[in-house]
CSV table of C-alpha atoms (C1' of nucleotides) in Angstrom, one decimal:
chain,number,residue,atom,x,y,z
A,70,MET,CA,-17.9,-11.8,2.8
A,71,SER,CA,-17.8,-8.1,1.7
A,72,GLU,CA,-14.9,-6.2,-0.3
A,73,ARG,CA,-11.9,-5.1,1.5
A,74,ILE,CA,-11.9,-1.8,2.8
A,75,PHE,CA,-8.9,0.4,2.4
A,76,GLY,CA,-9.1,4.3,4.3
A,77,HIS,CA,-12.2,4.6,6.6
A,78,ILE,CA,-15.1,2.7,7.8
A,79,PRO,CA,-18.1,5.2,7.6
A,80,GLY,CA,-20.1,5.7,11.1
A,81,TYR,CA,-16.5,4.5,13.1
A,82,PRO,CA,-14.3,7.4,13.6
A,83,VAL,CA,-10.9,7.7,15.6
A,84,GLY,CA,-11.2,6.8,18.9
A,85,SER,CA,-13.9,4.3,18.3
A,86,TRP,CA,-13.8,2.2,21.3
A,87,PHE,CA,-14.9,-1.5,21.3
A,88,GLU,CA,-15.0,-4.5,24.5
A,89,SER,CA,-13.8,-7.1,22.1
A,90,ARG,CA,-11.8,-8.2,18.9
A,91,ALA,CA,-15.8,-10.2,18.4
A,92,ALA,CA,-17.0,-6.4,17.9
A,93,LEU,CA,-14.1,-5.7,16.2
A,94,SER,CA,-15.1,-7.9,13.4
A,95,GLU,CA,-18.3,-7.1,13.5
A,96,ALA,CA,-17.4,-3.7,13.1
A,97,GLY,CA,-15.7,-3.8,9.7
A,98,LEU,CA,-12.5,-2.6,11.2
A,99,HIS,CA,-11.1,-5.9,11.6
A,100,ARG,CA,-12.2,-8.8,10.2
A,101,PRO,CA,-10.2,-11.5,11.5
A,102,GLN,CA,-11.4,-12.6,15.0
A,103,VAL,CA,-7.8,-14.4,16.0
A,104,ALA,CA,-4.8,-12.9,13.6
A,105,GLY,CA,-3.2,-9.7,13.9
A,106,ILE,CA,-3.1,-8.3,10.7
A,107,SER,CA,-5.7,-8.4,8.1
A,108,GLY,CA,-6.0,-9.0,4.4
A,109,THR,CA,-4.4,-10.5,1.5
A,110,GLU,CA,-0.6,-11.0,-0.4
A,111,GLY,CA,-2.6,-9.7,-4.0
A,112,GLU,CA,-4.3,-7.2,-2.1
A,113,GLY,CA,-2.9,-6.0,1.1
A,114,ALA,CA,-3.1,-5.5,4.4
A,115,ASP,CA,-6.1,-3.0,5.2
A,116,SER,CA,-5.9,-3.1,9.2
A,117,ILE,CA,-3.2,-4.8,12.3
A,118,VAL,CA,-4.0,-4.6,15.6
A,119,LEU,CA,-1.3,-4.7,18.9
A,120,SER,CA,-2.2,-6.8,21.2
A,121,GLY,CA,0.9,-7.4,23.2
A,122,GLY,CA,1.7,-11.3,21.8
A,123,TYR,CA,5.3,-9.9,19.8
A,124,GLU,CA,7.4,-9.5,22.7
A,125,ASP,CA,9.6,-7.5,19.7
A,126,ASP,CA,6.8,-4.7,19.3
A,127,ALA,CA,7.9,-0.8,19.6
A,128,ASP,CA,5.2,2.1,19.9
A,129,TRP,CA,5.8,5.6,20.2
A,130,GLY,CA,2.5,6.5,19.1
A,131,ASN,CA,2.6,8.4,15.8
A,132,GLU,CA,5.3,5.5,15.1
A,133,ILE,CA,4.8,1.9,15.4
A,134,VAL,CA,7.6,-1.1,14.6
A,135,TYR,CA,5.5,-3.8,14.1
A,136,THR,CA,6.2,-7.0,13.8
A,137,GLY,CA,5.0,-9.7,11.2
A,138,HIS,CA,3.9,-13.0,12.4
A,139,GLY,CA,4.7,-16.8,11.9
A,140,GLY,CA,8.0,-18.9,13.3
A,141,ARG,CA,5.6,-19.7,16.5
A,142,ASP,CA,4.9,-22.7,19.0
A,143,ARG,CA,1.4,-23.3,18.6
A,144,GLY,CA,1.3,-24.4,22.4
A,145,THR,CA,3.6,-22.1,23.9
A,146,GLY,CA,3.2,-19.5,22.2
A,147,LYS,CA,7.5,-19.4,21.6
A,148,GLN,CA,9.4,-17.9,19.0
A,149,ILE,CA,10.5,-21.1,17.1
A,150,THR,CA,11.7,-20.7,13.5
A,151,HIS,CA,11.7,-17.9,11.1
A,152,GLN,CA,9.1,-16.3,10.1
A,153,LYS,CA,8.7,-16.2,6.6
A,154,LEU,CA,7.1,-12.6,4.2
A,155,SER,CA,4.0,-14.5,3.5
A,156,ARG,CA,0.4,-13.9,4.2
A,157,GLY,CA,-0.2,-11.8,6.5
A,158,ASN,CA,3.3,-10.2,6.3
A,159,LEU,CA,3.7,-10.3,2.6
A,160,ALA,CA,0.1,-8.7,2.4
A,161,LEU,CA,1.8,-5.4,5.0
A,162,ALA,CA,4.7,-4.9,2.5
A,163,LYS,CA,1.9,-4.8,-0.5
A,164,SER,CA,0.2,-1.8,1.7
A,165,ARG,CA,4.0,-0.4,1.7
A,166,LEU,CA,4.3,-1.1,-2.3
A,167,ALA,CA,0.8,0.8,-3.2
A,168,GLY,CA,0.6,3.3,-0.6
A,169,LEU,CA,-1.8,2.1,1.6
A,170,PRO,CA,-3.4,3.5,4.2
A,171,VAL,CA,-3.4,0.6,7.4
A,172,ARG,CA,-6.2,1.3,10.1
A,173,VAL,CA,-4.4,0.8,13.3
A,174,ILE,CA,-6.7,-0.9,16.1
A,175,ARG,CA,-4.7,-0.8,20.0
A,176,GLY,CA,-5.5,-3.6,22.4
A,177,SER,CA,-5.6,-2.4,27.0
A,178,THR,CA,-2.9,-5.9,26.4
A,179,HIS,CA,-0.6,-4.3,24.1
A,180,LYS,CA,1.8,-2.8,26.6
A,181,SER,CA,2.6,1.3,26.2
A,182,ASN,CA,1.8,4.3,27.3
A,183,TYR,CA,-0.6,4.8,24.0
A,184,SER,CA,-2.8,1.0,24.9
A,185,PRO,CA,-6.7,1.9,26.2
A,186,PRO,CA,-7.0,1.3,29.7
A,187,HIS,CA,-9.5,-2.3,28.7
A,188,GLY,CA,-10.8,-3.2,25.5
A,189,TYR,CA,-9.7,-2.3,22.0
A,190,ARG,CA,-9.7,1.1,20.2
A,191,TYR,CA,-10.1,2.8,16.6
A,192,ASP,CA,-6.6,4.9,16.5
A,193,GLY,CA,-6.6,5.6,13.0
A,194,LEU,CA,-4.7,6.0,9.4
A,195,TYR,CA,-1.3,4.4,9.4
A,196,ARG,CA,1.4,4.3,6.3
A,197,VAL,CA,3.8,1.4,6.1
A,198,GLU,CA,7.4,3.3,5.7
A,199,ASP,CA,9.4,0.5,5.7
A,200,HIS,CA,9.7,-3.0,6.3
A,201,TRP,CA,12.8,-5.4,6.8
A,202,GLN,CA,14.3,-8.4,8.7
A,203,GLU,CA,15.4,-8.9,11.9
A,204,ARG,CA,16.6,-11.5,14.5
A,205,GLY,CA,14.3,-11.0,17.0
A,206,ARG,CA,14.8,-11.5,20.5
A,207,ALA,CA,13.9,-15.3,20.4
A,208,GLY,CA,17.2,-15.4,18.2
A,209,TYR,CA,15.0,-15.9,15.0
A,210,TYR,CA,14.5,-14.0,12.1
A,211,ILE,CA,11.2,-11.7,12.6
A,212,TRP,CA,9.7,-9.5,9.8
A,213,ARG,CA,9.0,-5.8,11.2
A,214,TYR,CA,7.3,-2.6,9.7
A,215,ARG,CA,7.5,0.9,10.7
A,216,LEU,CA,4.3,2.5,10.2
A,217,ILE,CA,4.0,5.8,10.2
A,218,LYS,CA,0.7,7.6,11.4
A,219,SER,CA,-0.9,9.5,8.2
A,220,ALA,CA,-0.2,13.4,8.3
A,221,GLU,CA,-3.4,13.5,5.9
A,222,ALA,CA,-5.7,12.3,8.6
A,223,GLY,CA,-7.6,15.1,9.5
A,224,ILE,CA,-8.3,15.3,5.5
A,225,GLU,CA,-10.1,12.1,5.2
A,226,ASP,CA,-11.8,11.9,8.4
A,227,SER,CA,-14.3,14.4,6.3
A,228,GLN,CA,-13.7,13.1,3.9
A,229,ALA,CA,-15.0,9.7,4.7
A,230,ALA,CA,-18.5,10.5,6.0
A,231,THR,CA,-19.5,11.6,2.5
A,232,GLU,CA,-17.8,9.3,0.3
A,233,SER,CA,-16.6,5.7,1.4
A,234,LYS,CA,-17.6,3.1,-1.6
A,235,GLY,CA,-15.8,1.0,-2.8
A,236,SER,CA,-13.0,-0.7,-1.5
A,237,TYR,CA,-10.2,1.1,-1.9
A,238,SER,CA,-10.3,5.4,-0.1
A,239,VAL,CA,-10.3,7.9,-2.7
A,240,PRO,CA,-7.4,10.0,-2.4
A,241,GLN,CA,-7.9,14.1,-2.2
A,242,ARG,CA,-4.2,15.2,-2.5
A,243,GLN,CA,-1.1,13.2,-2.8
A,244,GLU,CA,2.0,14.2,-0.6
A,245,THR,CA,5.0,15.5,-2.6
A,246,THR,CA,7.6,15.5,-0.6
A,247,VAL,CA,10.9,13.8,-1.0
A,248,LEU,CA,9.3,10.2,-0.8
A,249,ARG,CA,6.7,9.9,-3.0
A,250,ILE,CA,3.1,8.7,-1.2
A,251,VAL,CA,1.7,7.4,-4.5
A,252,ARG,CA,-1.7,5.7,-2.6
A,253,ASP,CA,-3.5,3.1,-4.6
A,254,THR,CA,-7.2,3.6,-5.7
A,255,LYS,CA,-8.9,0.9,-7.6
A,256,LEU,CA,-8.0,2.2,-11.2
A,257,THR,CA,-4.9,3.6,-10.2
A,258,ARG,CA,-4.3,-0.5,-9.6
A,259,LYS,CA,-6.3,-0.9,-12.8
A,260,ILE,CA,-3.5,0.6,-14.8
A,261,LYS,CA,-0.8,-1.0,-13.4
A,262,GLU,CA,-1.9,-4.2,-13.8
A,263,ALA,CA,-3.3,-3.6,-17.3
A,264,TYR,CA,0.7,-2.8,-17.9
A,265,ASN,CA,1.4,-5.2,-15.5
A,266,TYR,CA,4.2,-3.0,-14.2
A,267,HIS,CA,5.8,-2.2,-17.2
A,268,CYS,CA,6.5,1.9,-17.8
A,269,GLN,CA,5.0,2.8,-20.7
A,270,ILE,CA,8.1,4.6,-22.2
A,271,CYS,CA,10.7,2.7,-21.3
A,272,LYS,CA,8.9,-1.1,-20.3
A,273,ILE,CA,11.1,-1.6,-17.9
A,274,ARG,CA,9.5,-3.8,-14.7
A,275,LEU,CA,10.7,-3.0,-11.2
A,276,GLU,CA,10.7,-6.2,-8.9
A,277,GLY,CA,11.5,-6.2,-5.0
A,278,SER,CA,11.2,-8.6,-3.3
A,279,ALA,CA,7.3,-8.2,-1.8
A,280,GLY,CA,6.5,-7.7,-5.3
A,281,PRO,CA,6.5,-5.7,-8.6
A,282,TYR,CA,6.6,-1.5,-8.3
A,283,ALA,CA,4.9,1.3,-11.0
A,284,GLU,CA,2.9,4.7,-10.6
A,285,ALA,CA,0.5,5.5,-12.0
A,286,ALA,CA,0.5,9.0,-13.3
A,287,HIS,CA,-2.1,11.5,-14.0
A,288,ILE,CA,-1.6,13.5,-17.6
A,289,ARG,CA,-3.4,16.3,-16.4
A,290,PRO,CA,-3.4,16.7,-12.5
A,291,LEU,CA,-6.2,16.4,-9.9
A,292,GLY,CA,-7.5,18.9,-8.3
A,293,MET,CA,-7.6,22.9,-8.3
A,294,PRO,CA,-7.3,24.8,-10.5
A,295,HIS,CA,-6.5,22.2,-13.0
A,296,ASN,CA,-9.6,20.5,-12.6
A,297,GLY,CA,-7.8,16.6,-14.0
A,298,SER,CA,-10.6,13.5,-14.6
A,299,ASP,CA,-9.7,10.2,-12.6
A,300,SER,CA,-9.9,7.9,-15.4
A,301,LEU,CA,-8.1,5.8,-17.2
A,302,ASP,CA,-8.1,7.7,-20.4
A,303,ASN,CA,-6.1,10.5,-18.0
A,304,LEU,CA,-3.5,7.9,-16.6
A,305,LEU,CA,-0.7,6.7,-16.9
A,306,CYS,CA,1.6,3.4,-16.2
A,307,LEU,CA,5.4,4.1,-15.0
A,308,CYS,CA,8.5,3.8,-13.7
A,309,PRO,CA,9.8,6.3,-11.3
A,310,ASN,CA,12.1,7.5,-13.3
A,311,HIS,CA,9.7,8.6,-16.2
A,312,HIS,CA,7.6,9.4,-14.1
A,313,VAL,CA,9.3,12.8,-12.1
A,314,LEU,CA,11.3,13.4,-16.3
A,315,PHE,CA,7.0,13.5,-17.0
A,316,ASP,CA,5.5,15.9,-14.1
A,317,TYR,CA,9.1,18.0,-14.2
A,318,GLY,CA,8.6,18.9,-17.5
A,319,ALA,CA,11.2,16.7,-19.3
A,320,PHE,CA,9.6,15.3,-21.9
A,321,ALA,CA,5.6,15.1,-22.9
A,322,ILE,CA,3.0,13.2,-25.6
A,323,ALA,CA,1.4,14.5,-29.0
A,324,ASP,CA,-1.4,13.9,-30.3
A,325,ASP,CA,-0.1,10.7,-32.4
A,326,LEU,CA,1.3,9.6,-29.3
A,327,SER,CA,5.2,10.1,-30.3
A,328,LEU,CA,7.1,11.5,-27.5
A,329,ILE,CA,8.5,14.9,-28.1
A,330,GLY,CA,11.6,15.6,-25.7
A,331,ILE,CA,13.0,12.2,-25.2
A,332,GLU,CA,13.4,9.6,-27.8
A,333,GLY,CA,11.6,6.6,-27.6
A,334,SER,CA,7.7,6.0,-28.4
A,335,LEU,CA,4.2,5.2,-25.3
A,336,THR,CA,3.3,2.0,-24.9
A,337,LEU,CA,-0.1,1.5,-25.3
A,338,VAL,CA,-2.2,-2.0,-24.4
A,339,ASP,CA,-5.7,-2.7,-26.4
A,340,GLY,CA,-8.6,-1.4,-24.6
A,341,HIS,CA,-6.1,1.7,-23.2
A,342,CYS,CA,-7.1,5.6,-24.9
A,343,LEU,CA,-5.5,8.3,-24.3
A,344,GLY,CA,-7.9,11.4,-24.0
A,345,GLN,CA,-6.4,14.2,-26.5
A,346,ALA,CA,-7.8,17.5,-24.2
A,347,ASN,CA,-5.0,15.8,-21.5
A,348,LEU,CA,-2.3,15.4,-23.1
A,349,ARG,CA,-3.2,18.7,-24.9
A,350,TYR,CA,-2.8,20.5,-21.5
A,351,ARG,CA,0.1,18.9,-19.7
A,352,ARG,CA,1.5,20.1,-23.0
A,353,GLU,CA,0.3,23.6,-23.0
A,354,HIS,CA,1.5,24.0,-18.6
A,355,TYR,CA,4.5,21.8,-17.8
A,356,PHE,CA,6.6,21.3,-20.8
A,357,LEU,CA,8.9,24.0,-22.6
A,358,GLY,CA,9.1,22.7,-25.4
A,359,SER,CA,8.2,24.3,-29.3
B,258,DG,C1',-1.8,-14.0,36.6
B,259,DG,C1',-0.5,-17.6,33.6
B,260,DG,C1',-0.7,-22.2,32.0
B,261,DC,C1',-3.7,-24.3,28.8
B,262,DC,C1',-7.4,-25.7,25.4
B,263,DC,C1',-12.0,-25.1,22.4
B,264,DG,C1',-13.1,-21.8,19.4
B,265,DC,C1',-14.1,-19.0,14.3
B,266,DA,C1',-13.0,-17.1,10.4
B,267,DG,C1',-10.4,-15.7,6.7
B,268,DG,C1',-7.5,-17.4,3.6
B,269,DG,C1',-4.0,-20.1,0.9
C,217,DC,C1',-10.4,-28.7,1.8
C,218,DC,C1',-6.4,-27.6,5.8
C,219,DC,C1',-3.7,-24.5,8.6
C,220,DT,C1',-3.4,-21.0,10.8
C,221,DG,C1',-3.8,-16.5,13.8
C,222,DC,C1',-1.5,-10.8,18.5
C,223,DG,C1',-9.0,-14.4,21.4
C,224,DG,C1',-11.4,-15.4,25.7
C,225,DG,C1',-12.8,-18.7,29.0
C,226,DC,C1',-11.6,-21.4,32.7
C,227,DC,C1',-9.3,-23.5,35.0
C,228,DC,C1',-4.8,-23.6,38.8
DNA sequence: GGGCCCGCAGGG
DNA sequence: CCCTGCGGGCCC
């Protein structure tokens, strides 16, 4: 079993067509032969298939409301119990928390204007914007997921061809809208796990029904013109509040790791060293004090 | 086209 | 190991 890949699969651009689930699995676009959700409770979900198996699904092309799995009678396929936030359902929720991209595949048996006439078609990357439970048409609670087509698909398309090593796609750009889309990479996940999702400033650990939430913050930003490095000595594990305060220049970190601008001190676990040049860069370019 | 059932491979 | 899941083929 190979490593799970989040993001595009090299060699299979958006629009790629497959005759069967077996062919989809072989390509690595969606590995399970039958299940609609691919992923684990720990890693998150990397792909889904829309095949019309659940009557509550809705599809508007760039926006999908997908139904979780479980609670159905094996023989008749009818909903006979509530669905639980476990297995693939929890995996999709984890992808939301981590901002991971989900490959969406539409099958011909999925009844919508966006389904292919035959077989299965890879329709690109979506993000999980929301998840909640509601009563389905059969009267039992089902889990639902709102998926939004990724706006940065074009960037990733060109990137996927050259670079797709490892199990996480590398973000080129971070959307900074009201809702911060912070996509997990191998490194950002590593920093969060090193601190067990505790904020390095206030030590708080936020936990929702689908698990803990934290954000990885680059000290010296990535990309032009900052050109910070994507490495552990340039990363912090923060709660959303302190991430915002850090990015907006409310505080900075001194060479001796004391905080400037706010009270408190920075927590550092064994083996995590911060680059002094990174700390200096942040102080000089974002912090107004001193 | 609907119902049935034999499957696989993934994941806990 | 056991259980499950938006296949797929073959009946009728």
